[in-house]
Amino acid sequence: MALELTRRRTMLGLLSAALWSATGSAIAFARDAVALLPGKMALRRLTHRPPNYETPLEYFRSTLTPNEAFFVRYHHAVIPSGSAEDHRLEIGGSAVERSLSLSLPELRRDFAVAEVVAVCQCSGNRRGLFEPPVAGLQWGHGAMGNARWRGVRLADVLARAGLKNTALEIAFDAADAPPLDATPDFIKSLPIAKALHPDTLIAFEMNGAPLPEPNGFPVRLVVPGWTATYWIKHLNKITALESPEKNFWMSTAYRMPRSIFPLVSRFPSQESGERAPVTEIAVNSLITSMEADGALVAGRSELRGIAWDSGLGIDRVEVSFDQGLTWRRCELGENLGPYSFRPWRADWPALPPGQYEVWARAANRAGQVQVEKPIPNPSGYQHNAFHRVPVRVSA
Ligand SMILES: Nc1nc2c(c(=O)[nH]1)N[C@H]1C(S)=C(S)[C@@H](COP(=O)(O)O)O[C@H]1N2
Ligand SMILES: [Mo]
């Protein structure tokens, strides 16, 4: 059974729409652009088939994003069924000694359980904020979420299959398909180092509950620090390769000019002269405490938000009330691990009455800093410009 999408407008939907439009996003909000997916509350709909829904900004006020509000992204309209009983995970390819076929009970029984809190962020998050506009889904700030993922280590499963030292990449597939054969099957691969990293999981739980159907039930790949394109949902096939995976989603899509995005975490077997695959999540932050009209009221609104990066660690978050002339350091909050959203807050400075804009920027321990203007690139990836929010200071 494919996902049944409920298109009914509910009270919840209307409420969420009202909240969303109140967050002051630059994205226009169509009045009917809410719909319900199984296990979800009303999210902002970008497309219905395939389902692409983003999380309204107010849900980022909690460090962990509620499962019901977690964004949903699919490339293909035909989505695998969610039957846990029949699901099997096949492991094979020329770079393993033996093929495996694992049921979910076997996966849970035979391997140690591991957990990680990590941000799952689409490479194209905030694409809709690029000026001039870039083709592709016009995401606002909500093509991301932070969750506690629980599952087994990919490294352990590969070890059971007898990974050979000739292995170069590990490829991942699921049963989703385009309605016609127009677009190629969605397959992604990882370099061996990232695949074998102890934080890379085959996850069956999200925030203490089974994965919601639209977030990959019954199992998905979790690749902490790397953008969500690698986080294959409904994972059913793992192939150990001795040569680079060459399908469209690796060789053409999700690539960026190398010179403008120097990466710490690289994927050498997929790099060409001038282009490299998107890998790590760029350092980023968001202000989350706006009033219903999308602005902050000095002294009355809280001044807080979240920051995150690829796991190198948030070093500092700063806010500016004078267009970046001077910056004030914020206080960092609870630390749920290097791949998690890190909450931050600040006290209000004394400001003469008037209208302002507050800018927020984060920097990580590797010295990467957010940028004042998003770095233009052909597919609108890795938008990490300062978040800017209007501020009112009354007399
Ligand atoms: N099976 C499958 N997995 C997939 C995709 C997909 O289209 N099919 N899209 C990827 C992309 S591009 C993103 S951004 C994330 C989104 O994860 P979510 O829907 O759980 O938020 O799933 C990834 N995994
Ligand atoms: Mo994505």
Short mmCIF file of C-alpha atoms and ligand atoms in Angstrom, two decimals:
data_model
loop_
_atom_site.label_atom_id
_atom_site.label_comp_id
_atom_site.label_asym_id
_atom_site.label_seq_id
_atom_site.Cartn_x
_atom_site.Cartn_y
_atom_site.Cartn_z
CA MET A 1 0.00 0.00 0.00
CA ALA A 2 1.43 3.36 -0.96
CA LEU A 3 1.21 6.28 1.43
CA GLU A 4 -2.30 7.61 1.67
CA LEU A 5 -2.25 11.36 1.84
CA THR A 6 -5.11 13.05 3.59
CA ARG A 7 -5.90 16.30 1.87
CA ARG A 8 -8.60 17.38 4.27
CA ARG A 9 -8.23 20.81 5.77
CA THR A 10 -8.48 20.34 9.50
CA MET A 11 -8.52 22.74 12.42
CA LEU A 12 -4.98 21.64 13.06
CA GLY A 13 -4.04 22.43 9.50
CA LEU A 14 -5.55 25.88 9.64
CA LEU A 15 -3.88 26.56 12.96
CA SER A 16 -0.52 25.49 11.65
CA ALA A 17 -1.01 27.61 8.55
CA ALA A 18 -1.74 30.61 10.71
CA LEU A 19 1.36 29.98 12.81
CA TRP A 20 3.51 29.51 9.77
CA SER A 21 2.40 32.70 8.09
CA ALA A 22 3.06 34.46 11.38
CA THR A 23 6.72 33.52 11.43
CA GLY A 24 7.61 36.23 8.97
CA SER A 25 9.08 33.89 6.40
CA ALA A 26 9.81 35.39 3.02
CA ILE A 27 8.06 32.40 1.47
CA ALA A 28 4.52 33.06 0.32
CA PHE A 29 2.07 30.69 1.95
CA ALA A 30 -0.83 29.47 -0.15
CA ARG A 31 -3.98 29.15 1.95
CA ASP A 32 -4.53 25.53 0.99
CA ALA A 33 -0.91 24.49 1.26
CA VAL A 34 -1.38 22.23 4.25
CA ALA A 35 -2.19 18.55 4.15
CA LEU A 36 -1.74 15.59 6.42
CA LEU A 37 0.61 12.68 5.93
CA PRO A 38 0.31 9.52 8.04
CA GLY A 39 1.54 10.17 11.58
CA LYS A 40 2.07 13.86 10.88
CA MET A 41 0.55 17.11 11.92
CA ALA A 42 -0.12 19.69 9.23
CA LEU A 43 3.12 20.78 7.60
CA ARG A 44 3.83 23.30 4.88
CA ARG A 45 3.26 21.53 1.59
CA LEU A 46 5.58 22.18 -1.34
CA THR A 47 4.38 19.31 -3.54
CA HIS A 48 1.84 16.58 -2.95
CA ARG A 49 3.19 13.97 -5.38
CA PRO A 50 5.90 13.22 -4.57
CA PRO A 51 5.25 14.34 -0.97
CA ASN A 52 7.48 17.28 0.02
CA TYR A 53 6.50 19.00 3.26
CA GLU A 54 8.48 21.33 5.47
CA THR A 55 8.51 21.97 9.21
CA PRO A 56 7.07 25.29 10.41
CA LEU A 57 9.75 27.34 12.16
CA GLU A 58 8.14 27.35 15.61
CA TYR A 59 8.93 23.62 16.03
CA PHE A 60 12.63 24.48 16.14
CA ARG A 61 12.07 26.03 19.57
CA SER A 62 12.68 22.57 21.02
CA THR A 63 16.13 21.02 20.58
CA LEU A 64 14.63 17.78 19.30
CA THR A 65 12.13 18.15 16.48
CA PRO A 66 8.87 16.29 17.21
CA ASN A 67 8.36 13.30 14.88
CA GLU A 68 4.89 14.56 13.90
CA ALA A 69 6.41 17.85 12.71
CA PHE A 70 9.55 16.45 11.04
CA PHE A 71 9.89 17.45 7.36
CA VAL A 72 9.34 14.98 4.52
CA ARG A 73 11.19 14.85 1.22
CA TYR A 74 10.78 12.35 -1.63
CA HIS A 75 12.13 12.36 -5.15
CA HIS A 76 9.66 9.83 -6.51
CA ALA A 77 5.88 9.57 -6.20
CA VAL A 78 5.79 5.79 -5.72
CA ILE A 79 6.76 5.16 -2.10
CA PRO A 80 7.51 1.75 -0.58
CA SER A 81 4.97 0.15 1.72
CA GLY A 82 5.61 0.23 5.43
CA SER A 83 5.36 -3.49 6.22
CA ALA A 84 7.88 -4.35 8.92
CA GLU A 85 7.20 -8.11 8.69
CA ASP A 86 8.17 -8.50 5.05
CA HIS A 87 11.00 -6.01 5.07
CA ARG A 88 14.43 -7.43 4.30
CA LEU A 89 17.78 -5.74 4.11
CA GLU A 90 20.00 -7.28 1.42
CA ILE A 91 23.75 -6.79 1.70
CA GLY A 92 25.90 -7.73 -1.26
CA GLY A 93 28.25 -6.52 -3.99
CA SER A 94 31.67 -7.55 -5.21
CA ALA A 95 33.42 -6.07 -2.15
CA VAL A 96 31.87 -8.41 0.44
CA GLU A 97 32.79 -12.06 1.12
CA ARG A 98 29.16 -13.18 1.46
CA SER A 99 25.70 -11.77 0.79
CA LEU A 100 23.29 -11.33 3.69
CA SER A 101 19.53 -10.99 3.84
CA LEU A 102 18.41 -9.65 7.22
CA SER A 103 14.91 -9.36 8.64
CA LEU A 104 14.20 -6.60 11.14
CA PRO A 105 14.12 -9.00 14.12
CA GLU A 106 17.53 -10.32 13.01
CA LEU A 107 18.91 -6.81 12.75
CA ARG A 108 17.74 -5.98 16.28
CA ARG A 109 18.86 -9.34 17.71
CA ASP A 110 22.27 -9.82 16.12
CA PHE A 111 23.87 -6.38 16.42
CA ALA A 112 24.65 -3.98 19.25
CA VAL A 113 22.25 -1.06 19.49
CA ALA A 114 23.67 2.45 19.10
CA GLU A 115 22.20 5.93 19.44
CA VAL A 116 23.04 9.39 18.13
CA VAL A 117 21.34 12.79 18.15
CA ALA A 118 21.80 14.30 14.70
CA VAL A 119 20.41 16.95 12.38
CA CYS A 120 18.90 15.65 9.15
CA GLN A 121 19.05 18.61 6.76
CA CYS A 122 18.27 18.64 3.05
CA SER A 123 21.10 20.05 0.91
CA GLY A 124 18.49 22.41 -0.57
CA ASN A 125 17.17 23.74 2.74
CA ARG A 126 16.38 27.50 2.29
CA ARG A 127 16.70 27.26 -1.50
CA GLY A 128 13.61 29.46 -1.69
CA LEU A 129 15.55 32.31 -0.09
CA PHE A 130 18.14 32.60 -2.89
CA GLU A 131 18.05 35.84 -4.89
CA PRO A 132 17.80 35.51 -7.82
CA PRO A 133 15.67 32.37 -7.48
CA VAL A 134 17.18 28.97 -8.26
CA ALA A 135 15.17 26.14 -9.85
CA GLY A 136 14.12 23.30 -7.55
CA LEU A 137 11.87 22.89 -4.52
CA GLN A 138 11.48 26.32 -2.92
CA TRP A 139 12.21 25.30 0.67
CA GLY A 140 12.07 27.86 3.47
CA HIS A 141 13.90 27.24 6.75
CA GLY A 142 12.17 23.95 7.51
CA ALA A 143 13.78 21.24 5.33
CA MET A 144 15.58 19.99 8.42
CA GLY A 145 15.03 18.45 11.83
CA ASN A 146 16.98 17.12 14.80
CA ALA A 147 16.24 13.71 16.33
CA ARG A 148 17.63 11.01 18.57
CA TRP A 149 18.21 8.08 16.21
CA ARG A 150 18.53 4.51 17.45
CA GLY A 151 19.61 1.53 15.42
CA VAL A 152 22.65 -0.60 14.62
CA ARG A 153 26.00 0.43 13.21
CA LEU A 154 26.40 0.07 9.46
CA ALA A 155 30.03 -0.95 10.17
CA ASP A 156 28.86 -3.98 12.19
CA VAL A 157 26.54 -5.16 9.42
CA LEU A 158 29.27 -4.75 6.79
CA ALA A 159 31.69 -6.67 9.02
CA ARG A 160 29.21 -9.55 9.21
CA ALA A 161 29.17 -9.67 5.41
CA GLY A 162 32.98 -9.70 5.37
CA LEU A 163 33.87 -6.34 3.85
CA LYS A 164 36.96 -6.70 1.66
CA ASN A 165 39.76 -4.17 1.72
CA THR A 166 39.15 -3.55 -1.99
CA ALA A 167 35.86 -1.81 -1.08
CA LEU A 168 35.74 1.81 -2.31
CA GLU A 169 32.14 2.93 -1.75
CA ILE A 170 28.96 1.56 -0.19
CA ALA A 171 25.74 2.17 -2.15
CA PHE A 172 22.22 2.38 -0.67
CA ASP A 173 18.85 1.81 -2.29
CA ALA A 174 15.17 1.57 -1.41
CA ALA A 175 12.08 0.51 -3.31
CA ASP A 176 10.78 3.96 -4.26
CA ALA A 177 10.28 4.45 -7.95
CA PRO A 178 9.23 7.11 -10.41
CA PRO A 179 5.66 6.61 -11.74
CA LEU A 180 7.12 6.41 -15.25
CA ASP A 181 10.67 5.50 -16.03
CA ALA A 182 11.49 9.16 -16.56
CA THR A 183 13.81 9.66 -13.59
CA PRO A 184 16.46 7.20 -12.46
CA ASP A 185 16.17 5.10 -9.30
CA PHE A 186 17.32 7.04 -6.21
CA ILE A 187 20.61 5.43 -5.15
CA LYS A 188 23.30 7.13 -3.08
CA SER A 189 26.74 5.97 -2.01
CA LEU A 190 29.19 6.82 0.77
CA PRO A 191 32.97 6.61 0.92
CA ILE A 192 34.24 3.73 3.07
CA ALA A 193 35.48 6.02 5.85
CA LYS A 194 32.03 7.56 6.37
CA ALA A 195 30.23 4.22 5.98
CA LEU A 196 32.43 2.63 8.66
CA HIS A 197 32.21 5.58 11.06
CA PRO A 198 30.71 4.36 14.36
CA ASP A 199 28.04 7.10 14.26
CA THR A 200 26.69 5.99 10.87
CA LEU A 201 23.59 3.93 11.69
CA ILE A 202 20.86 1.83 10.18
CA ALA A 203 18.13 3.33 12.35
CA PHE A 204 14.74 1.91 13.30
CA GLU A 205 13.78 4.48 15.94
CA MET A 206 13.46 8.24 16.00
CA ASN A 207 12.98 10.08 19.32
CA GLY A 208 12.07 6.84 21.07
CA ALA A 209 9.38 5.76 18.61
CA PRO A 210 9.39 3.72 15.39
CA LEU A 211 10.28 5.86 12.38
CA PRO A 212 7.18 7.61 11.02
CA GLU A 213 6.23 6.08 7.67
CA PRO A 214 7.16 9.19 5.66
CA ASN A 215 10.56 9.39 7.41
CA GLY A 216 11.65 5.94 6.32
CA PHE A 217 9.78 3.22 8.23
CA PRO A 218 10.92 0.59 8.99
CA VAL A 219 14.66 1.45 8.62
CA ARG A 220 16.69 4.33 7.27
CA LEU A 221 20.33 5.25 7.01
CA VAL A 222 21.53 7.95 9.43
CA VAL A 223 24.71 9.75 8.32
CA PRO A 224 25.46 12.29 11.06
CA GLY A 225 27.12 15.47 9.82
CA TRP A 226 26.30 14.88 6.15
CA THR A 227 23.28 16.32 4.34
CA ALA A 228 20.08 14.29 4.21
CA THR A 229 20.48 13.17 0.61
CA TYR A 230 22.57 10.25 1.92
CA TRP A 231 20.03 9.29 4.60
CA ILE A 232 18.22 6.66 2.50
CA LYS A 233 14.74 5.88 3.84
CA HIS A 234 13.03 2.46 3.66
CA LEU A 235 16.55 1.08 3.14
CA ASN A 236 16.46 -2.40 1.61
CA LYS A 237 19.71 -2.80 -0.30
CA ILE A 238 23.36 -2.18 0.57
CA THR A 239 26.01 -2.82 -2.07
CA ALA A 240 29.75 -2.80 -1.42
CA LEU A 241 31.47 -1.46 -4.54
CA GLU A 242 35.03 -1.61 -5.83
CA SER A 243 34.46 1.29 -8.25
CA PRO A 244 32.54 4.58 -7.93
CA GLU A 245 28.72 4.54 -8.09
CA LYS A 246 27.93 6.37 -11.32
CA ASN A 247 24.14 6.84 -11.37
CA PHE A 248 22.52 10.25 -11.99
CA TRP A 249 22.07 11.04 -8.26
CA MET A 250 25.81 10.73 -7.68
CA SER A 251 27.39 11.92 -10.91
CA THR A 252 25.04 14.78 -11.85
CA ALA A 253 22.81 15.81 -8.94
CA TYR A 254 23.98 17.00 -5.52
CA ARG A 255 27.26 18.38 -6.75
CA MET A 256 28.85 21.79 -6.22
CA PRO A 257 31.74 23.81 -7.63
CA ARG A 258 34.73 22.82 -5.49
CA SER A 259 36.39 26.21 -5.40
CA ILE A 260 33.52 28.01 -3.62
CA PHE A 261 32.72 25.30 -1.06
CA PRO A 262 35.93 23.96 0.45
CA LEU A 263 34.95 20.82 2.36
CA VAL A 264 36.48 19.34 5.48
CA SER A 265 34.77 15.98 4.96
CA ARG A 266 35.51 14.86 1.43
CA PHE A 267 34.38 12.13 -0.93
CA PRO A 268 37.50 11.67 -3.10
CA SER A 269 36.23 8.86 -5.36
CA GLN A 270 33.33 11.11 -6.47
CA GLU A 271 35.31 14.30 -7.06
CA SER A 272 35.91 15.48 -10.59
CA GLY A 273 38.14 18.35 -11.67
CA GLU A 274 35.88 21.18 -10.72
CA ARG A 275 32.91 19.59 -8.98
CA ALA A 276 32.50 17.63 -5.77
CA PRO A 277 29.48 16.05 -4.12
CA VAL A 278 27.73 17.92 -1.33
CA THR A 279 28.90 16.22 1.86
CA GLU A 280 28.98 17.98 5.23
CA ILE A 281 26.27 20.28 6.58
CA ALA A 282 27.44 23.91 6.49
CA VAL A 283 27.59 25.78 9.82
CA ASN A 284 24.26 27.50 10.35
CA SER A 285 21.88 29.09 12.86
CA LEU A 286 18.34 30.29 13.21
CA ILE A 287 16.44 32.71 15.46
CA THR A 288 13.33 30.95 16.75
CA SER A 289 11.65 33.23 19.31
CA MET A 290 9.71 35.62 17.08
CA GLU A 291 6.28 36.94 18.11
CA ALA A 292 3.16 36.01 16.14
CA ASP A 293 3.87 38.75 13.57
CA GLY A 294 7.37 37.45 12.85
CA ALA A 295 9.23 40.24 14.68
CA LEU A 296 11.02 40.41 18.03
CA VAL A 297 10.01 42.98 20.63
CA ALA A 298 13.08 44.20 22.53
CA GLY A 299 12.94 43.42 26.23
CA ARG A 300 9.72 41.40 25.85
CA SER A 301 10.45 38.60 23.36
CA GLU A 302 13.07 36.09 24.29
CA LEU A 303 16.19 36.32 22.18
CA ARG A 304 17.04 32.75 21.33
CA GLY A 305 17.56 30.17 18.62
CA ILE A 306 19.59 27.16 17.50
CA ALA A 307 22.95 26.57 15.80
CA TRP A 308 24.39 23.47 14.16
CA ASP A 309 27.13 22.22 11.87
CA SER A 310 28.58 18.96 10.58
CA GLY A 311 29.74 17.72 14.00
CA LEU A 312 32.94 19.74 14.28
CA GLY A 313 31.26 21.57 17.15
CA ILE A 314 29.62 24.99 17.54
CA ASP A 315 32.21 27.39 18.91
CA ARG A 316 30.07 30.53 19.21
CA VAL A 317 26.88 32.26 18.16
CA GLU A 318 26.73 36.04 17.90
CA VAL A 319 23.98 38.58 17.24
CA SER A 320 24.26 42.01 15.68
CA PHE A 321 21.78 44.90 15.86
CA ASP A 322 23.77 47.23 13.58
CA GLN A 323 24.01 45.34 10.27
CA GLY A 324 27.09 43.42 11.30
CA LEU A 325 29.18 46.37 12.52
CA THR A 326 29.40 44.96 16.04
CA TRP A 327 28.54 41.50 17.33
CA ARG A 328 27.51 40.30 20.79
CA ARG A 329 28.26 36.81 21.98
CA CYS A 330 25.34 34.54 22.96
CA GLU A 331 25.16 31.89 25.66
CA LEU A 332 25.15 28.29 24.41
CA GLY A 333 22.61 25.88 25.96
CA GLU A 334 22.28 22.11 26.41
CA ASN A 335 24.70 19.99 24.42
CA LEU A 336 23.14 16.81 23.01
CA GLY A 337 26.29 15.92 21.08
CA PRO A 338 28.24 17.33 18.17
CA TYR A 339 25.67 16.62 15.43
CA SER A 340 22.68 18.07 17.31
CA PHE A 341 21.02 21.48 17.22
CA ARG A 342 22.66 23.58 19.96
CA PRO A 343 20.26 26.04 21.58
CA TRP A 344 21.50 29.58 22.35
CA ARG A 345 20.15 32.70 24.04
CA ALA A 346 21.15 36.27 24.70
CA ASP A 347 20.11 39.17 26.90
CA TRP A 348 18.71 42.26 25.24
CA PRO A 349 21.16 45.11 24.82
CA ALA A 350 20.02 48.67 25.61
CA LEU A 351 18.71 50.04 22.30
CA PRO A 352 17.20 53.49 21.61
CA PRO A 353 13.54 53.29 20.46
CA GLY A 354 13.09 52.41 16.80
CA GLN A 355 13.06 49.63 14.23
CA TYR A 356 16.03 47.31 13.94
CA GLU A 357 17.03 44.06 12.41
CA VAL A 358 18.84 41.40 14.41
CA TRP A 359 21.28 39.18 12.58
CA ALA A 360 22.51 35.85 13.96
CA ARG A 361 25.64 34.02 12.93
CA ALA A 362 27.39 30.87 14.17
CA ALA A 363 30.98 29.68 13.87
CA ASN A 364 32.36 26.21 14.49
CA ARG A 365 35.57 24.95 16.05
CA ALA A 366 37.16 24.48 12.63
CA GLY A 367 36.81 28.23 12.02
CA GLN A 368 33.94 27.94 9.54
CA VAL A 369 31.55 30.90 9.83
CA GLN A 370 28.17 31.71 8.34
CA VAL A 371 28.15 34.16 5.46
CA GLU A 372 26.41 37.52 5.05
CA LYS A 373 25.05 36.59 1.62
CA PRO A 374 24.33 33.01 0.49
CA ILE A 375 26.99 31.61 -1.83
CA PRO A 376 25.36 31.32 -5.28
CA ASN A 377 25.58 27.83 -6.80
CA PRO A 378 23.66 26.20 -9.64
CA SER A 379 21.34 24.03 -7.51
CA GLY A 380 20.84 26.30 -4.52
CA TYR A 381 22.53 24.09 -1.93
CA GLN A 382 23.98 24.95 1.49
CA HIS A 383 22.24 28.28 2.09
CA ASN A 384 23.85 29.43 5.33
CA ALA A 385 23.52 33.21 5.32
CA PHE A 386 22.81 35.00 8.62
CA HIS A 387 19.18 34.80 9.70
CA ARG A 388 17.72 38.35 9.88
CA VAL A 389 14.64 39.20 11.91
CA PRO A 390 12.95 42.59 12.44
CA VAL A 391 13.11 44.05 15.96
CA ARG A 392 10.85 46.70 17.51
CA VAL A 393 12.07 48.83 20.38
CA SER A 394 9.32 50.97 21.88
CA ALA A 395 9.85 54.28 23.65
N1 LIG B 1 14.09 6.22 -0.11
C1 LIG B 1 14.39 7.54 -0.16
N2 LIG B 1 15.22 8.03 0.77
C2 LIG B 1 15.53 9.34 0.75
C3 LIG B 1 15.04 10.21 -0.26
C4 LIG B 1 14.17 9.65 -1.23
O1 LIG B 1 13.70 10.33 -2.15
N3 LIG B 1 13.88 8.30 -1.16
N4 LIG B 1 15.39 11.54 -0.27
C5 LIG B 1 16.58 11.94 0.52
C6 LIG B 1 16.62 13.38 0.73
S1 LIG B 1 17.16 14.32 -0.55
C7 LIG B 1 16.29 13.95 1.94
S2 LIG B 1 16.38 15.63 2.16
C8 LIG B 1 15.88 13.12 3.09
C9 LIG B 1 14.66 13.65 3.78
O2 LIG B 1 14.38 12.91 4.94
P1 LIG B 1 12.95 13.00 5.60
O3 LIG B 1 11.91 12.84 4.55
O4 LIG B 1 12.90 11.94 6.65
O5 LIG B 1 12.86 14.36 6.25
O6 LIG B 1 15.65 11.76 2.71
C10 LIG B 1 16.63 11.22 1.86
N5 LIG B 1 16.34 9.82 1.71
MO MO B 2 17.33 16.58 0.15
#
